[in-house]
Amino acid sequence: MQAHGRRKLEIETKIFEDRQRFYPTDLRVKFQIAVRYFLARRIDEAIPMFQQARSDGRLRAESRLYLGRCFCHKAFYTQAVDILRRGVEELEGRSDGVAFDLNYWLARALEADGATDEEIGRAHV
């Protein structure tokens, strides 16, 4: 990430952290902070915030996607597979970007976890 991009990410993170002080229960704010933590590779800080944001139905699918990616980043592939598979199942029949990304990352997590091509093919991908 270039210097300008890093600086922008730092500023956005601080803005959302300030908002959280005023709205500590707003899951949308937590989700936005978690996204910025993820982009800044602050994975251990992002995980609990995505887990909380999952409680909001509007954020559930995207939170599962990012959680799965966090666990892939940490090489916890079994956990990533479980989270991503649940997300794929919840969005079965949808063909939007989030559904596509969930399928993609599920296949990547399965592959990294040592699944065969046949198992990957049966995983709704």
Coordinates of N, CA, C and O in Angstrom, one line a residue:
M1 N 0.9 -1.2 0.0 CA 0.0 0.0 0.0 C 0.9 1.2 0.0 O 1.9 1.3 0.7
Q2 N 0.6 2.2 -0.8 CA 1.4 3.4 -0.9 C 1.1 4.3 0.3 O 0.1 4.2 1.0
A3 N 2.0 5.3 0.5 CA 1.9 6.2 1.6 C 0.5 6.9 1.7 O -0.1 7.0 2.8
H4 N 0.0 7.3 0.5 CA -1.2 8.0 0.5 C -2.4 7.1 1.0 O -3.2 7.5 1.8
G5 N -2.4 5.9 0.5 CA -3.4 4.9 0.9 C -3.3 4.5 2.3 O -4.4 4.4 3.0
R6 N -2.1 4.4 2.9 CA -2.0 4.1 4.3 C -2.5 5.2 5.1 O -3.2 5.0 6.1
R7 N -2.2 6.5 4.7 CA -2.6 7.6 5.5 C -4.1 7.7 5.5 O -4.8 8.0 6.5
K8 N -4.7 7.5 4.3 CA -6.2 7.6 4.2 C -6.8 6.5 5.1 O -7.8 6.8 5.8
L9 N -6.3 5.3 5.1 CA -6.8 4.2 5.9 C -6.7 4.6 7.4 O -7.6 4.3 8.2
E10 N -5.6 5.2 7.8 CA -5.4 5.6 9.2 C -6.4 6.6 9.6 O -7.0 6.6 10.7
I11 N -6.7 7.6 8.7 CA -7.7 8.7 9.0 C -9.1 8.1 9.1 O -9.8 8.4 10.1
E12 N -9.4 7.2 8.2 CA -10.8 6.6 8.2 C -10.9 5.7 9.5 O -12.0 5.8 10.1
T13 N -9.9 5.0 9.9 CA -9.9 4.2 11.1 C -10.2 5.1 12.3 O -11.1 4.8 13.1
K14 N -9.5 6.2 12.4 CA -9.7 7.1 13.5 C -11.1 7.7 13.5 O -11.7 7.8 14.6
I15 N -11.6 8.0 12.4 CA -13.0 8.6 12.3 C -14.0 7.6 12.8 O -14.8 7.9 13.7
F16 N -13.9 6.3 12.4 CA -14.8 5.3 12.8 C -14.6 5.0 14.3 O -15.6 4.7 15.0
E17 N -13.4 5.0 14.8 CA -13.1 4.7 16.2 C -13.8 5.9 17.1 O -14.3 5.6 18.1
D18 N -13.7 7.1 16.6 CA -14.4 8.2 17.3 C -15.9 8.0 17.3 O -16.5 8.2 18.3
R19 N -16.4 7.6 16.2 CA -17.9 7.3 16.1 C -18.3 6.3 17.1 O -19.3 6.3 17.7
Q20 N -17.4 5.2 17.2 CA -17.7 4.2 18.2 C -17.8 4.6 19.6 O -18.6 4.1 20.4
R21 N -17.0 5.6 20.0 CA -17.1 6.2 21.3 C -18.5 6.8 21.6 O -19.0 6.7 22.7
F22 N -19.1 7.4 20.6 CA -20.5 7.9 20.7 C -21.6 6.9 20.5 O -22.7 7.1 21.0
Y23 N -21.3 5.9 19.7 CA -22.3 4.9 19.4 C -21.7 3.5 19.6 O -21.5 2.8 18.6
P24 N -21.5 3.1 20.9 CA -20.7 1.9 21.1 C -21.5 0.6 20.7 O -20.9 -0.4 20.6
T25 N -22.8 0.7 20.5 CA -23.5 -0.5 20.2 C -23.9 -0.6 18.7 O -24.5 -1.6 18.3
D26 N -23.5 0.4 17.9 CA -23.8 0.4 16.5 C -22.9 -0.6 15.8 O -21.7 -0.4 15.6
L27 N -23.5 -1.7 15.3 CA -22.7 -2.8 14.7 C -22.2 -2.3 13.3 O -21.2 -2.9 12.8
R28 N -22.9 -1.4 12.7 CA -22.4 -0.9 11.4 C -21.0 -0.2 11.5 O -20.1 -0.3 10.7
V29 N -20.9 0.5 12.6 CA -19.6 1.2 12.9 C -18.6 0.2 13.2 O -17.4 0.3 12.7
K30 N -18.9 -0.8 14.0 CA -17.9 -1.9 14.4 C -17.4 -2.6 13.1 O -16.3 -2.9 12.9
F31 N -18.4 -2.8 12.2 CA -18.1 -3.5 10.9 C -17.1 -2.6 10.1 O -16.1 -3.1 9.6
Q32 N -17.3 -1.3 10.0 CA -16.5 -0.4 9.3 C -15.1 -0.3 9.9 O -14.1 -0.3 9.2
I33 N -15.0 -0.3 11.2 CA -13.7 -0.3 11.9 C -13.0 -1.7 11.6 O -11.8 -1.7 11.2
A34 N -13.7 -2.8 11.6 CA -13.1 -4.1 11.4 C -12.6 -4.2 10.0 O -11.5 -4.7 9.7
V35 N -13.3 -3.6 9.0 CA -12.8 -3.6 7.6 C -11.5 -2.8 7.5 O -10.5 -3.3 6.9
R36 N -11.4 -1.7 8.2 CA -10.2 -0.9 8.1 C -9.0 -1.7 8.8 O -7.9 -1.7 8.4
Y37 N -9.3 -2.3 10.0 CA -8.3 -3.2 10.6 C -7.8 -4.3 9.7 O -6.7 -4.6 9.6
F38 N -8.8 -4.9 9.0 CA -8.4 -6.0 8.1 C -7.5 -5.4 7.0 O -6.5 -6.1 6.7
L39 N -7.9 -4.3 6.4 CA -7.0 -3.7 5.3 C -5.6 -3.3 5.8 O -4.7 -3.4 5.1
A40 N -5.6 -3.0 7.1 CA -4.3 -2.6 7.7 C -3.5 -3.8 8.3 O -2.5 -3.7 8.9
R41 N -4.1 -5.0 8.0 CA -3.5 -6.3 8.5 C -3.5 -6.4 10.0 O -2.6 -7.0 10.6
R42 N -4.4 -5.7 10.7 CA -4.6 -5.8 12.1 C -5.7 -6.9 12.4 O -6.7 -6.6 12.9
I43 N -5.3 -8.1 12.0 CA -6.3 -9.2 11.9 C -6.8 -9.5 13.3 O -8.0 -9.8 13.5
D44 N -6.0 -9.6 14.3 CA -6.4 -10.0 15.6 C -7.4 -9.0 16.2 O -8.3 -9.3 17.0
E45 N -7.3 -7.7 15.8 CA -8.3 -6.7 16.3 C -9.6 -6.8 15.4 O -10.6 -6.5 15.9
A46 N -9.4 -7.2 14.2 CA -10.6 -7.2 13.3 C -11.5 -8.4 13.6 O -12.8 -8.2 13.6
I47 N -11.0 -9.5 14.0 CA -11.8 -10.7 14.2 C -12.9 -10.5 15.2 O -14.1 -10.8 14.9
P48 N -12.7 -10.0 16.4 CA -13.8 -9.9 17.4 C -14.9 -8.9 16.9 O -16.1 -9.0 17.2
M49 N -14.5 -7.9 16.2 CA -15.4 -6.9 15.7 C -16.3 -7.5 14.6 O -17.5 -7.2 14.5
F50 N -15.7 -8.3 13.7 CA -16.5 -9.0 12.7 C -17.5 -10.0 13.3 O -18.6 -10.1 12.9
Q51 N -17.0 -10.6 14.4 CA -17.9 -11.6 15.1 C -19.1 -10.8 15.7 O -20.2 -11.4 15.7
Q52 N -18.9 -9.7 16.2 CA -20.0 -8.9 16.8 C -20.9 -8.4 15.7 O -22.1 -8.4 15.8
A53 N -20.3 -7.9 14.6 CA -21.1 -7.4 13.5 C -22.0 -8.4 12.8 O -23.0 -8.1 12.2
R54 N -21.6 -9.7 12.9 CA -22.4 -10.8 12.4 C -23.8 -10.8 12.9 O -24.7 -11.3 12.3
S55 N -24.0 -10.2 14.1 CA -25.3 -10.2 14.8 C -26.3 -9.4 14.0 O -27.5 -9.6 14.2
D56 N -25.9 -8.4 13.2 CA -26.8 -7.6 12.4 C -27.0 -8.3 11.1 O -26.1 -8.6 10.3
G57 N -28.3 -8.7 10.8 CA -28.6 -9.4 9.6 C -28.1 -8.8 8.3 O -27.8 -9.5 7.4
R58 N -28.1 -7.5 8.3 CA -27.7 -6.7 7.1 C -26.2 -6.9 6.9 O -25.7 -6.7 5.8
L59 N -25.4 -7.2 7.9 CA -24.0 -7.3 7.8 C -23.5 -8.7 7.9 O -22.3 -9.0 7.8
R60 N -24.4 -9.7 8.1 CA -24.0 -11.1 8.4 C -23.1 -11.7 7.3 O -22.1 -12.2 7.6
A61 N -23.6 -11.6 6.1 CA -22.9 -12.3 5.0 C -21.5 -11.7 4.8 O -20.5 -12.4 4.7
E62 N -21.4 -10.3 4.8 CA -20.1 -9.7 4.6 C -19.2 -9.9 5.8 O -18.0 -10.1 5.6
S63 N -19.8 -10.0 7.0 CA -19.0 -10.3 8.2 C -18.4 -11.7 8.1 O -17.2 -11.9 8.4
R64 N -19.2 -12.6 7.7 CA -18.7 -14.0 7.5 C -17.6 -14.0 6.4 O -16.6 -14.7 6.6
L65 N -17.7 -13.3 5.4 CA -16.7 -13.3 4.3 C -15.4 -12.8 4.9 O -14.3 -13.4 4.7
Y66 N -15.4 -11.6 5.6 CA -14.2 -11.1 6.2 C -13.6 -12.0 7.3 O -12.4 -12.1 7.4
L67 N -14.5 -12.6 8.1 CA -14.0 -13.5 9.1 C -13.3 -14.7 8.5 O -12.2 -15.0 9.0
G68 N -13.9 -15.2 7.5 CA -13.2 -16.3 6.8 C -11.9 -15.9 6.2 O -10.9 -16.7 6.3
R69 N -11.8 -14.7 5.7 CA -10.5 -14.3 5.1 C -9.5 -14.0 6.2 O -8.3 -14.3 6.1
C70 N -10.0 -13.5 7.4 CA -9.1 -13.3 8.5 C -8.5 -14.6 9.0 O -7.3 -14.8 9.2
F71 N -9.4 -15.7 9.1 CA -8.9 -17.0 9.5 C -7.9 -17.6 8.4 O -7.0 -18.3 8.8
C72 N -8.2 -17.3 7.2 CA -7.3 -17.8 6.1 C -5.9 -17.1 6.3 O -4.9 -17.7 6.2
H73 N -6.0 -15.8 6.6 CA -4.7 -15.0 6.7 C -3.9 -15.6 7.9 O -2.7 -15.6 7.8
K74 N -4.6 -16.1 8.9 CA -3.9 -16.6 10.1 C -3.6 -18.1 9.9 O -3.0 -18.8 10.8
A75 N -3.9 -18.7 8.7 CA -3.8 -20.1 8.4 C -4.6 -21.0 9.3 O -4.2 -22.2 9.6
F76 N -5.8 -20.5 9.8 CA -6.7 -21.4 10.5 C -7.8 -21.8 9.5 O -8.9 -21.3 9.6
Y77 N -7.4 -22.7 8.6 CA -8.3 -23.0 7.5 C -9.5 -23.8 7.9 O -10.6 -23.5 7.3
T78 N -9.5 -24.6 8.9 CA -10.7 -25.3 9.3 C -11.8 -24.4 9.8 O -12.9 -24.5 9.4
Q79 N -11.4 -23.4 10.6 CA -12.3 -22.4 11.0 C -12.8 -21.5 9.9 O -14.0 -21.2 9.8
A80 N -11.9 -21.2 9.0 CA -12.3 -20.4 7.8 C -13.4 -21.2 7.0 O -14.4 -20.6 6.5
V81 N -13.1 -22.5 6.8 CA -14.1 -23.3 6.0 C -15.4 -23.3 6.7 O -16.5 -23.1 6.0
D82 N -15.5 -23.5 8.0 CA -16.8 -23.5 8.7 C -17.5 -22.2 8.5 O -18.7 -22.2 8.2
I83 N -16.9 -21.1 8.7 CA -17.5 -19.8 8.6 C -18.0 -19.5 7.2 O -19.1 -19.1 6.9
L84 N -17.1 -19.8 6.2 CA -17.4 -19.5 4.8 C -18.5 -20.4 4.3 O -19.4 -20.0 3.6
R85 N -18.5 -21.7 4.7 CA -19.5 -22.6 4.3 C -20.9 -22.2 4.8 O -21.9 -22.2 4.1
R86 N -21.0 -21.7 6.0 CA -22.2 -21.2 6.6 C -22.7 -20.0 5.8 O -23.9 -19.9 5.5
G87 N -21.8 -19.1 5.4 CA -22.2 -18.0 4.6 C -22.7 -18.4 3.3 O -23.7 -17.8 2.8
V88 N -22.1 -19.3 2.6 CA -22.5 -19.8 1.3 C -23.9 -20.4 1.4 O -24.8 -20.2 0.6
E89 N -24.1 -21.2 2.5 CA -25.4 -21.9 2.7 C -26.5 -20.8 2.9 O -27.6 -21.0 2.4
E90 N -26.2 -19.8 3.7 CA -27.2 -18.7 3.9 C -27.6 -18.0 2.7 O -28.7 -17.5 2.6
L91 N -26.7 -17.9 1.7 CA -26.9 -17.1 0.5 C -27.2 -18.0 -0.7 O -27.1 -17.5 -1.8
E92 N -27.5 -19.3 -0.5 CA -27.7 -20.2 -1.6 C -28.7 -19.6 -2.5 O -29.8 -19.2 -2.1
G93 N -28.4 -19.7 -3.8 CA -29.3 -19.2 -4.8 C -29.1 -17.8 -5.2 O -29.6 -17.3 -6.3
R94 N -28.3 -17.0 -4.4 CA -28.0 -15.7 -4.8 C -26.7 -15.7 -5.7 O -25.9 -16.6 -5.6
S95 N -26.6 -14.7 -6.5 CA -25.5 -14.6 -7.4 C -24.8 -13.2 -7.4 O -24.3 -12.8 -8.4
D96 N -24.9 -12.6 -6.3 CA -24.3 -11.2 -6.2 C -22.8 -11.4 -5.8 O -22.3 -12.4 -5.7
G97 N -22.2 -10.2 -5.7 CA -20.7 -10.2 -5.4 C -20.3 -10.9 -4.1 O -19.3 -11.6 -4.1
V98 N -21.1 -10.7 -3.1 CA -20.8 -11.3 -1.8 C -20.9 -12.8 -1.9 O -20.0 -13.5 -1.4
A99 N -21.9 -13.3 -2.5 CA -22.1 -14.8 -2.7 C -20.9 -15.3 -3.5 O -20.4 -16.4 -3.2
F100 N -20.5 -14.6 -4.6 CA -19.4 -15.1 -5.4 C -18.1 -15.1 -4.5 O -17.4 -16.1 -4.6
D101 N -17.9 -14.0 -3.8 CA -16.7 -14.0 -3.0 C -16.7 -15.0 -1.9 O -15.6 -15.6 -1.6
L102 N -17.8 -15.3 -1.3 CA -17.9 -16.4 -0.3 C -17.5 -17.7 -0.9 O -16.7 -18.5 -0.3
N103 N -18.0 -18.0 -2.1 CA -17.7 -19.3 -2.8 C -16.2 -19.3 -3.1 O -15.6 -20.3 -2.9
Y104 N -15.7 -18.2 -3.6 CA -14.3 -18.2 -4.0 C -13.4 -18.4 -2.8 O -12.5 -19.3 -2.8
W105 N -13.6 -17.7 -1.7 CA -12.8 -17.9 -0.5 C -13.0 -19.3 0.2 O -12.1 -19.8 0.8
L106 N -14.2 -19.8 0.1 CA -14.5 -21.2 0.6 C -13.6 -22.2 -0.2 O -12.9 -23.0 0.4
A107 N -13.5 -22.0 -1.5 CA -12.7 -22.9 -2.3 C -11.2 -22.8 -1.9 O -10.5 -23.8 -1.8
R108 N -10.8 -21.6 -1.8 CA -9.4 -21.3 -1.4 C -9.1 -21.9 0.0 O -8.0 -22.5 0.2
A109 N -10.0 -21.8 1.0 CA -9.8 -22.3 2.3 C -9.8 -23.8 2.3 O -8.9 -24.5 2.9
L110 N -10.7 -24.4 1.5 CA -10.7 -25.9 1.4 C -9.4 -26.4 0.8 O -8.9 -27.4 1.2
E111 N -9.0 -25.7 -0.3 CA -7.7 -26.1 -0.9 C -6.6 -26.0 0.0 O -5.7 -27.0 0.1
A112 N -6.5 -24.9 0.8 CA -5.4 -24.8 1.8 C -5.5 -25.8 2.9 O -4.5 -26.1 3.5
D113 N -6.7 -26.2 3.2 CA -6.9 -27.2 4.3 C -6.7 -28.6 3.8 O -6.8 -29.5 4.5
G114 N -6.3 -28.8 2.5 CA -6.0 -30.1 2.0 C -7.2 -30.9 1.4 O -7.0 -32.1 1.2
A115 N -8.2 -30.2 1.1 CA -9.4 -30.9 0.5 C -9.0 -31.3 -1.0 O -8.3 -30.7 -1.7
T116 N -9.7 -32.4 -1.4 CA -9.5 -32.8 -2.8 C -10.3 -32.0 -3.7 O -11.2 -31.3 -3.3
D117 N -10.0 -32.1 -5.0 CA -10.8 -31.3 -6.0 C -12.3 -31.7 -5.9 O -13.2 -30.9 -6.1
E118 N -12.5 -33.0 -5.7 CA -13.9 -33.5 -5.6 C -14.6 -32.9 -4.4 O -15.8 -32.4 -4.5
E119 N -14.0 -32.8 -3.2 CA -14.6 -32.1 -2.1 C -14.8 -30.7 -2.3 O -15.8 -30.1 -1.9
I120 N -13.9 -30.0 -3.0 CA -14.1 -28.6 -3.3 C -15.3 -28.4 -4.2 O -16.1 -27.5 -4.0
G121 N -15.4 -29.3 -5.2 CA -16.6 -29.2 -6.1 C -17.9 -29.4 -5.4 O -18.9 -28.9 -5.9
R122 N -17.9 -30.2 -4.4 CA -19.2 -30.5 -3.6 C -19.5 -29.3 -2.7 O -20.6 -29.4 -2.0
A123 N -18.7 -28.4 -2.5 CA -18.8 -27.3 -1.5 C -19.6 -26.1 -2.0 O -19.4 -25.0 -1.6
H124 N -20.5 -26.3 -2.9 CA -21.4 -25.2 -3.5 C -20.6 -24.2 -4.3 O -21.0 -23.1 -4.4
V125 N -19.5 -24.6 -4.8 CA -18.7 -23.6 -5.6 C -18.8 -23.9 -7.0 O -19.3 -24.9 -7.5

